[in-house]
Amino acid sequence: MSDQPWFDATPEQLDFESDGLRRYWVQLDYRQGDRPQRMVWPLVICRHGSGPSVLVTGGTHGDEFEGQIAATELIHRLEPTRVSGLLMIAPTLNRPACLAGMRRSPIDDADLNRRFPGLAGEGPSAAIARFVTGALIARAEIAIDIHSGGEAMEFVLSSNLQGRPGSPELRAGLPALMAFDAPYAIVFDEVKAEGAMPHRGTLEGAARELGKFAISSEIGGAGRVTPASMQVARDGLRNLLHHFGVLKDPAARLVAQSRSRLLLLARAEHYLAAPVKGHFLPRCWLGDEVERGQPVADLYQLESGNLARQEVKATSSGIVVAAARRGPVLPGEDLLYIAEPFSP
Ligand SMILES: [Zn+2]
């Protein structure tokens, strides 16, 4: 399949309806200052038979690599006759950021995952968000947006679902969360604190606003990709596409066989922030079980006259699911995320 040609197309020229596989360089127009600009943006559309319409996206953050690679691999191995429904694959969503290997676009310094649905704005990130919302999410029943921790954080290898515990929406989505079969399956819920996850303006949020099912992941991070994180991303995407029925794969693991450990990350105390400025030294690591009140990190104040050290205690009991990557941290910056075991 990999020798199939790519075609330049404007958004209006894209063919979502015909049977078969089409590879496009979509021409997205935007403005930079007063100057009109055009970006070419890869999109693969495959329609065959009947089944769900599914959007797969990688590279919403350019410093998270597993999704970009897994979606690209999917494009290369895709056999159209095995698809049931409509499969849309956008491997480098924030393309300028992906090419630069940066979280944000180097053109407009925008975090694309805070810009959805992109109704306002003339810059490249708004243009991408607007196109993805109007042309792709609008046509999809299911959105799979593959994330990792990026340069700032490292996460346990996990599938993610946003939802309120006890809600019918969450109950309906849990099989997909488990089907991903990452070592961990994490349910996120709204936290009122400013800046806390889940954030506003995300692709997932835009999809849910339009009544679509959206699922995501945090597969490692720390600004790098590892063989283990890549394998979880690759297998997770395969398992999910099989679960939804859009791309059946005999090698897929079924929900009932899932090995994922289900966790909940939903309350302010699950997010442990630095109380003071300092150099962060964790005393525990990803996957460790900690008790509330247990010292879990130290902050060394290397600038202070007596090289002071401040102990940081866990604000919650549970499993450490994310850790800051950087040594020096400012007050209020995230140090550790501690998720609690969850049984729906
Ligand atoms: Zn991300």
PDB file of C-alpha atoms in Angstrom, residues 92-312:
ATOM      1  CA  THR A  92       0.594  14.935  12.344  1.00  0.00           C
ATOM      2  CA  LEU A  93      -2.281  17.049  13.566  1.00  0.00           C
ATOM      3  CA  ASN A  94      -0.282  20.104  14.610  1.00  0.00           C
ATOM      4  CA  ARG A  95       2.023  19.664  11.649  1.00  0.00           C
ATOM      5  CA  PRO A  96       4.330  22.664  12.226  1.00  0.00           C
ATOM      6  CA  ALA A  97       4.816  21.518  15.842  1.00  0.00           C
ATOM      7  CA  CYS A  98       5.375  17.884  14.770  1.00  0.00           C
ATOM      8  CA  LEU A  99       8.011  18.825  12.216  1.00  0.00           C
ATOM      9  CA  ALA A 100       9.794  20.901  14.853  1.00  0.00           C
ATOM     10  CA  GLY A 101       9.368  18.211  17.544  1.00  0.00           C
ATOM     11  CA  MET A 102       7.798  20.860  19.788  1.00  0.00           C
ATOM     12  CA  ARG A 103       4.631  20.815  21.877  1.00  0.00           C
ATOM     13  CA  ARG A 104       3.417  24.080  20.375  1.00  0.00           C
ATOM     14  CA  SER A 105       3.437  25.375  16.829  1.00  0.00           C
ATOM     15  CA  PRO A 106       6.630  27.364  16.153  1.00  0.00           C
ATOM     16  CA  ILE A 107       4.578  29.582  13.817  1.00  0.00           C
ATOM     17  CA  ASP A 108       1.994  30.932  16.251  1.00  0.00           C
ATOM     18  CA  ASP A 109       3.187  29.432  19.570  1.00  0.00           C
ATOM     19  CA  ALA A 110      -0.240  27.832  20.004  1.00  0.00           C
ATOM     20  CA  ASP A 111      -1.013  24.660  21.929  1.00  0.00           C
ATOM     21  CA  LEU A 112      -3.400  23.115  19.415  1.00  0.00           C
ATOM     22  CA  ASN A 113      -5.112  21.103  22.137  1.00  0.00           C
ATOM     23  CA  ARG A 114      -6.351  24.331  23.722  1.00  0.00           C
ATOM     24  CA  ARG A 115      -7.636  25.790  20.436  1.00  0.00           C
ATOM     25  CA  PHE A 116     -10.571  23.567  19.533  1.00  0.00           C
ATOM     26  CA  PRO A 117     -13.049  24.088  17.957  1.00  0.00           C
ATOM     27  CA  GLY A 118     -10.986  26.854  16.321  1.00  0.00           C
ATOM     28  CA  LEU A 119     -13.911  28.997  15.289  1.00  0.00           C
ATOM     29  CA  ALA A 120     -11.993  32.223  15.882  1.00  0.00           C
ATOM     30  CA  GLY A 121      -8.508  33.144  14.740  1.00  0.00           C
ATOM     31  CA  GLU A 122      -6.546  33.431  11.523  1.00  0.00           C
ATOM     32  CA  GLY A 123      -3.342  31.593  12.463  1.00  0.00           C
ATOM     33  CA  PRO A 124      -2.261  28.074  11.478  1.00  0.00           C
ATOM     34  CA  SER A 125      -3.439  26.385  14.688  1.00  0.00           C
ATOM     35  CA  ALA A 126      -6.926  27.884  14.403  1.00  0.00           C
ATOM     36  CA  ALA A 127      -7.033  26.807  10.744  1.00  0.00           C
ATOM     37  CA  ILE A 128      -6.161  23.215  11.680  1.00  0.00           C
ATOM     38  CA  ALA A 129      -8.639  23.131  14.591  1.00  0.00           C
ATOM     39  CA  ARG A 130     -11.409  24.589  12.429  1.00  0.00           C
ATOM     40  CA  PHE A 131     -10.807  22.115   9.596  1.00  0.00           C
ATOM     41  CA  VAL A 132     -10.524  19.114  11.915  1.00  0.00           C
ATOM     42  CA  THR A 133     -13.697  20.076  13.780  1.00  0.00           C
ATOM     43  CA  GLY A 134     -15.815  20.954  10.749  1.00  0.00           C
ATOM     44  CA  ALA A 135     -14.625  18.347   8.241  1.00  0.00           C
ATOM     45  CA  LEU A 136     -13.356  15.393  10.278  1.00  0.00           C
ATOM     46  CA  ILE A 137     -14.902  15.331  13.772  1.00  0.00           C
ATOM     47  CA  ALA A 138     -18.253  16.309  12.250  1.00  0.00           C
ATOM     48  CA  ARG A 139     -18.107  13.173  10.045  1.00  0.00           C
ATOM     49  CA  ALA A 140     -16.772  10.858  12.746  1.00  0.00           C
ATOM     50  CA  GLU A 141     -18.706   8.900  15.326  1.00  0.00           C
ATOM     51  CA  ILE A 142     -15.507   8.079  17.203  1.00  0.00           C
ATOM     52  CA  ALA A 143     -12.324  10.128  17.702  1.00  0.00           C
ATOM     53  CA  ILE A 144      -9.087   8.452  18.833  1.00  0.00           C
ATOM     54  CA  ASP A 145      -6.501  11.095  19.786  1.00  0.00           C
ATOM     55  CA  ILE A 146      -3.199   9.522  20.806  1.00  0.00           C
ATOM     56  CA  HIS A 147      -1.182  11.502  23.347  1.00  0.00           C
ATOM     57  CA  SER A 148       1.898  10.974  25.499  1.00  0.00           C
ATOM     58  CA  GLY A 149       3.244  13.122  28.315  1.00  0.00           C
ATOM     59  CA  GLY A 150       5.323  15.419  26.090  1.00  0.00           C
ATOM     60  CA  GLU A 151       8.507  17.070  27.288  1.00  0.00           C
ATOM     61  CA  ALA A 152       7.038  18.253  30.579  1.00  0.00           C
ATOM     62  CA  MET A 153       5.717  14.998  32.053  1.00  0.00           C
ATOM     63  CA  GLU A 154       6.157  11.279  31.879  1.00  0.00           C
ATOM     64  CA  PHE A 155       3.066   9.108  32.300  1.00  0.00           C
ATOM     65  CA  VAL A 156       2.528   5.430  32.900  1.00  0.00           C
ATOM     66  CA  LEU A 157       1.573   3.752  29.621  1.00  0.00           C
ATOM     67  CA  SER A 158      -2.174   4.353  29.670  1.00  0.00           C
ATOM     68  CA  SER A 159      -5.392   4.726  27.768  1.00  0.00           C
ATOM     69  CA  ASN A 160      -7.498   7.711  28.899  1.00  0.00           C
ATOM     70  CA  LEU A 161     -11.191   8.454  28.995  1.00  0.00           C
ATOM     71  CA  GLN A 162     -12.873  11.584  30.266  1.00  0.00           C
ATOM     72  CA  GLY A 163     -16.081  11.016  32.165  1.00  0.00           C
ATOM     73  CA  ARG A 164     -17.974  11.432  35.387  1.00  0.00           C
ATOM     74  CA  PRO A 165     -17.928   8.350  37.646  1.00  0.00           C
ATOM     75  CA  GLY A 166     -21.389   6.807  37.734  1.00  0.00           C
ATOM     76  CA  SER A 167     -22.546   8.440  34.496  1.00  0.00           C
ATOM     77  CA  PRO A 168     -24.057   6.351  31.679  1.00  0.00           C
ATOM     78  CA  GLU A 169     -21.583   7.973  29.237  1.00  0.00           C
ATOM     79  CA  LEU A 170     -18.621   6.707  31.225  1.00  0.00           C
ATOM     80  CA  ARG A 171     -20.120   3.258  31.604  1.00  0.00           C
ATOM     81  CA  ALA A 172     -20.639   3.099  27.841  1.00  0.00           C
ATOM     82  CA  GLY A 173     -17.045   4.123  27.178  1.00  0.00           C
ATOM     83  CA  LEU A 174     -15.256   1.837  29.636  1.00  0.00           C
ATOM     84  CA  PRO A 175     -15.089  -1.180  27.286  1.00  0.00           C
ATOM     85  CA  ALA A 176     -13.131   0.908  24.751  1.00  0.00           C
ATOM     86  CA  LEU A 177     -10.842   2.224  27.491  1.00  0.00           C
ATOM     87  CA  MET A 178     -10.093  -1.353  28.563  1.00  0.00           C
ATOM     88  CA  ALA A 179      -9.902  -2.653  24.973  1.00  0.00           C
ATOM     89  CA  PHE A 180      -6.838  -0.466  24.374  1.00  0.00           C
ATOM     90  CA  ASP A 181      -5.055  -2.919  26.738  1.00  0.00           C
ATOM     91  CA  ALA A 182      -2.370  -0.509  27.942  1.00  0.00           C
ATOM     92  CA  PRO A 183      -0.884  -1.395  31.341  1.00  0.00           C
ATOM     93  CA  TYR A 184      -3.146   1.292  32.858  1.00  0.00           C
ATOM     94  CA  ALA A 185      -6.588   2.630  31.914  1.00  0.00           C
ATOM     95  CA  ILE A 186      -7.246   6.039  33.459  1.00  0.00           C
ATOM     96  CA  VAL A 187     -10.585   7.811  33.845  1.00  0.00           C
ATOM     97  CA  PHE A 188     -10.263  11.592  34.038  1.00  0.00           C
ATOM     98  CA  ASP A 189     -12.965  13.823  35.414  1.00  0.00           C
ATOM     99  CA  GLU A 190     -13.318  17.588  35.654  1.00  0.00           C
ATOM    100  CA  VAL A 191     -11.103  19.251  38.208  1.00  0.00           C
ATOM    101  CA  LYS A 192     -12.052  22.821  38.966  1.00  0.00           C
ATOM    102  CA  ALA A 193      -8.498  24.036  39.525  1.00  0.00           C
ATOM    103  CA  GLU A 194      -7.215  26.361  36.826  1.00  0.00           C
ATOM    104  CA  GLY A 195      -4.870  24.625  34.414  1.00  0.00           C
ATOM    105  CA  ALA A 196      -5.651  21.153  35.750  1.00  0.00           C
ATOM    106  CA  MET A 197      -6.419  18.255  33.464  1.00  0.00           C
ATOM    107  CA  PRO A 198      -8.636  17.734  31.592  1.00  0.00           C
ATOM    108  CA  HIS A 199      -8.214  21.069  29.854  1.00  0.00           C
ATOM    109  CA  ARG A 200     -10.537  23.270  27.825  1.00  0.00           C
ATOM    110  CA  GLY A 201     -10.255  23.514  24.069  1.00  0.00           C
ATOM    111  CA  THR A 202      -9.155  19.935  23.454  1.00  0.00           C
ATOM    112  CA  LEU A 203      -9.932  17.823  20.416  1.00  0.00           C
ATOM    113  CA  GLU A 204     -11.680  15.333  22.686  1.00  0.00           C
ATOM    114  CA  GLY A 205     -13.776  18.092  24.226  1.00  0.00           C
ATOM    115  CA  ALA A 206     -14.759  19.372  20.775  1.00  0.00           C
ATOM    116  CA  ALA A 207     -15.751  15.840  19.775  1.00  0.00           C
ATOM    117  CA  ARG A 208     -17.881  15.354  22.892  1.00  0.00           C
ATOM    118  CA  GLU A 209     -19.553  18.736  22.318  1.00  0.00           C
ATOM    119  CA  LEU A 210     -20.652  17.396  18.942  1.00  0.00           C
ATOM    120  CA  GLY A 211     -22.022  14.241  20.597  1.00  0.00           C
ATOM    121  CA  LYS A 212     -19.170  11.998  19.464  1.00  0.00           C
ATOM    122  CA  PHE A 213     -17.296   9.372  21.460  1.00  0.00           C
ATOM    123  CA  ALA A 214     -13.706  10.432  22.138  1.00  0.00           C
ATOM    124  CA  ILE A 215     -10.869   8.425  23.644  1.00  0.00           C
ATOM    125  CA  SER A 216      -7.251   9.333  24.267  1.00  0.00           C
ATOM    126  CA  SER A 217      -4.059   8.121  25.890  1.00  0.00           C
ATOM    127  CA  GLU A 218      -0.969   9.186  27.801  1.00  0.00           C
ATOM    128  CA  ILE A 219       1.672   6.749  26.613  1.00  0.00           C
ATOM    129  CA  GLY A 220       4.925   7.616  28.336  1.00  0.00           C
ATOM    130  CA  GLY A 221       6.364  11.005  27.459  1.00  0.00           C
ATOM    131  CA  ALA A 222       9.455  12.844  28.679  1.00  0.00           C
ATOM    132  CA  GLY A 223       9.961  14.053  25.115  1.00  0.00           C
ATOM    133  CA  ARG A 224      11.064  10.679  23.808  1.00  0.00           C
ATOM    134  CA  VAL A 225       9.705   7.421  22.455  1.00  0.00           C
ATOM    135  CA  THR A 226      10.764   3.996  23.765  1.00  0.00           C
ATOM    136  CA  PRO A 227      10.253   0.511  22.297  1.00  0.00           C
ATOM    137  CA  ALA A 228       7.776  -0.219  25.120  1.00  0.00           C
ATOM    138  CA  SER A 229       5.737   2.969  24.648  1.00  0.00           C
ATOM    139  CA  MET A 230       5.680   2.441  20.886  1.00  0.00           C
ATOM    140  CA  GLN A 231       4.451  -1.114  21.295  1.00  0.00           C
ATOM    141  CA  VAL A 232       1.613  -0.020  23.591  1.00  0.00           C
ATOM    142  CA  ALA A 233       0.583   2.716  21.139  1.00  0.00           C
ATOM    143  CA  ARG A 234       0.709   0.367  18.165  1.00  0.00           C
ATOM    144  CA  ASP A 235      -1.173  -2.456  19.907  1.00  0.00           C
ATOM    145  CA  GLY A 236      -3.648  -0.058  21.523  1.00  0.00           C
ATOM    146  CA  LEU A 237      -4.599   1.498  18.211  1.00  0.00           C
ATOM    147  CA  ARG A 238      -4.994  -1.922  16.603  1.00  0.00           C
ATOM    148  CA  ASN A 239      -7.112  -3.172  19.529  1.00  0.00           C
ATOM    149  CA  LEU A 240      -9.333  -0.073  19.478  1.00  0.00           C
ATOM    150  CA  LEU A 241      -9.959  -0.182  15.725  1.00  0.00           C
ATOM    151  CA  HIS A 242     -10.878  -3.853  16.094  1.00  0.00           C
ATOM    152  CA  HIS A 243     -13.088  -3.088  19.104  1.00  0.00           C
ATOM    153  CA  PHE A 244     -15.031  -0.451  17.163  1.00  0.00           C
ATOM    154  CA  GLY A 245     -15.301  -2.797  14.176  1.00  0.00           C
ATOM    155  CA  VAL A 246     -13.830  -0.417  11.611  1.00  0.00           C
ATOM    156  CA  LEU A 247     -10.692  -2.505  11.041  1.00  0.00           C
ATOM    157  CA  LYS A 248     -10.890  -6.105  12.181  1.00  0.00           C
ATOM    158  CA  ASP A 249      -7.610  -7.739  13.139  1.00  0.00           C
ATOM    159  CA  PRO A 250      -7.256 -11.347  14.248  1.00  0.00           C
ATOM    160  CA  ALA A 251      -4.278 -10.333  16.412  1.00  0.00           C
ATOM    161  CA  ALA A 252      -6.344  -7.821  18.416  1.00  0.00           C
ATOM    162  CA  ARG A 253      -6.876  -8.377  22.139  1.00  0.00           C
ATOM    163  CA  LEU A 254     -10.509  -8.360  23.196  1.00  0.00           C
ATOM    164  CA  VAL A 255     -12.012  -6.347  26.044  1.00  0.00           C
ATOM    165  CA  ALA A 256     -12.516  -9.484  28.122  1.00  0.00           C
ATOM    166  CA  GLN A 257      -8.781 -10.219  27.826  1.00  0.00           C
ATOM    167  CA  SER A 258      -7.699  -6.705  28.831  1.00  0.00           C
ATOM    168  CA  ARG A 259      -4.804  -6.497  31.276  1.00  0.00           C
ATOM    169  CA  SER A 260      -5.316  -2.776  31.978  1.00  0.00           C
ATOM    170  CA  ARG A 261      -5.432  -1.639  35.591  1.00  0.00           C
ATOM    171  CA  LEU A 262      -8.350   0.786  35.915  1.00  0.00           C
ATOM    172  CA  LEU A 263      -7.623   4.043  37.786  1.00  0.00           C
ATOM    173  CA  LEU A 264      -9.370   7.336  38.480  1.00  0.00           C
ATOM    174  CA  LEU A 265      -7.687  10.752  38.254  1.00  0.00           C
ATOM    175  CA  ALA A 266     -10.446  13.124  39.171  1.00  0.00           C
ATOM    176  CA  ARG A 267      -9.824  15.220  42.255  1.00  0.00           C
ATOM    177  CA  ALA A 268      -7.619  18.185  43.001  1.00  0.00           C
ATOM    178  CA  GLU A 269      -5.653  16.140  45.577  1.00  0.00           C
ATOM    179  CA  HIS A 270      -4.656  13.691  42.834  1.00  0.00           C
ATOM    180  CA  TYR A 271      -2.452  16.436  41.370  1.00  0.00           C
ATOM    181  CA  LEU A 272       0.585  17.114  43.530  1.00  0.00           C
ATOM    182  CA  ALA A 273       2.125  20.502  42.795  1.00  0.00           C
ATOM    183  CA  ALA A 274       5.353  22.070  44.008  1.00  0.00           C
ATOM    184  CA  PRO A 275       4.685  24.136  47.161  1.00  0.00           C
ATOM    185  CA  VAL A 276       7.909  26.108  46.613  1.00  0.00           C
ATOM    186  CA  LYS A 277      10.513  26.641  43.943  1.00  0.00           C
ATOM    187  CA  GLY A 278      13.226  24.015  43.877  1.00  0.00           C
ATOM    188  CA  HIS A 279      14.979  21.123  42.221  1.00  0.00           C
ATOM    189  CA  PHE A 280      12.638  18.132  42.123  1.00  0.00           C
ATOM    190  CA  LEU A 281      13.837  14.761  43.334  1.00  0.00           C
ATOM    191  CA  PRO A 282      11.077  12.134  43.366  1.00  0.00           C
ATOM    192  CA  ARG A 283      11.272   9.468  46.086  1.00  0.00           C
ATOM    193  CA  CYS A 284       8.864   7.243  44.167  1.00  0.00           C
ATOM    194  CA  TRP A 285       8.308   6.479  40.531  1.00  0.00           C
ATOM    195  CA  LEU A 286       5.656   5.619  37.966  1.00  0.00           C
ATOM    196  CA  GLY A 287       3.539   2.659  39.037  1.00  0.00           C
ATOM    197  CA  ASP A 288       4.501   2.920  42.729  1.00  0.00           C
ATOM    198  CA  GLU A 289       1.773   2.732  45.341  1.00  0.00           C
ATOM    199  CA  VAL A 290       1.857   5.603  47.849  1.00  0.00           C
ATOM    200  CA  GLU A 291      -0.110   6.570  50.963  1.00  0.00           C
ATOM    201  CA  ARG A 292      -1.523  10.006  51.691  1.00  0.00           C
ATOM    202  CA  GLY A 293       0.957  11.885  53.894  1.00  0.00           C
ATOM    203  CA  GLN A 294       3.908   9.778  52.803  1.00  0.00           C
ATOM    204  CA  PRO A 295       6.963  11.808  51.711  1.00  0.00           C
ATOM    205  CA  VAL A 296       7.103  11.290  47.947  1.00  0.00           C
ATOM    206  CA  ALA A 297       9.555  13.951  46.799  1.00  0.00           C
ATOM    207  CA  ASP A 298      12.106  16.488  47.890  1.00  0.00           C
ATOM    208  CA  LEU A 299      12.640  19.988  46.580  1.00  0.00           C
ATOM    209  CA  TYR A 300      16.178  21.279  46.972  1.00  0.00           C
ATOM    210  CA  GLN A 301      16.506  25.044  47.126  1.00  0.00           C
ATOM    211  CA  LEU A 302      19.918  25.344  45.566  1.00  0.00           C
ATOM    212  CA  GLU A 303      19.679  29.145  45.543  1.00  0.00           C
ATOM    213  CA  SER A 304      19.096  29.461  49.287  1.00  0.00           C
ATOM    214  CA  GLY A 305      21.991  30.204  51.644  1.00  0.00           C
ATOM    215  CA  ASN A 306      21.661  26.899  53.483  1.00  0.00           C
ATOM    216  CA  LEU A 307      20.791  24.726  50.462  1.00  0.00           C
ATOM    217  CA  ALA A 308      17.447  23.966  52.128  1.00  0.00           C
ATOM    218  CA  ARG A 309      15.511  20.821  51.360  1.00  0.00           C
ATOM    219  CA  GLN A 310      11.744  20.639  51.578  1.00  0.00           C
ATOM    220  CA  GLU A 311       9.953  17.357  51.867  1.00  0.00           C
ATOM    221  CA  VAL A 312       6.772  17.010  49.790  1.00  0.00           C
TER     222      VAL A 312
END
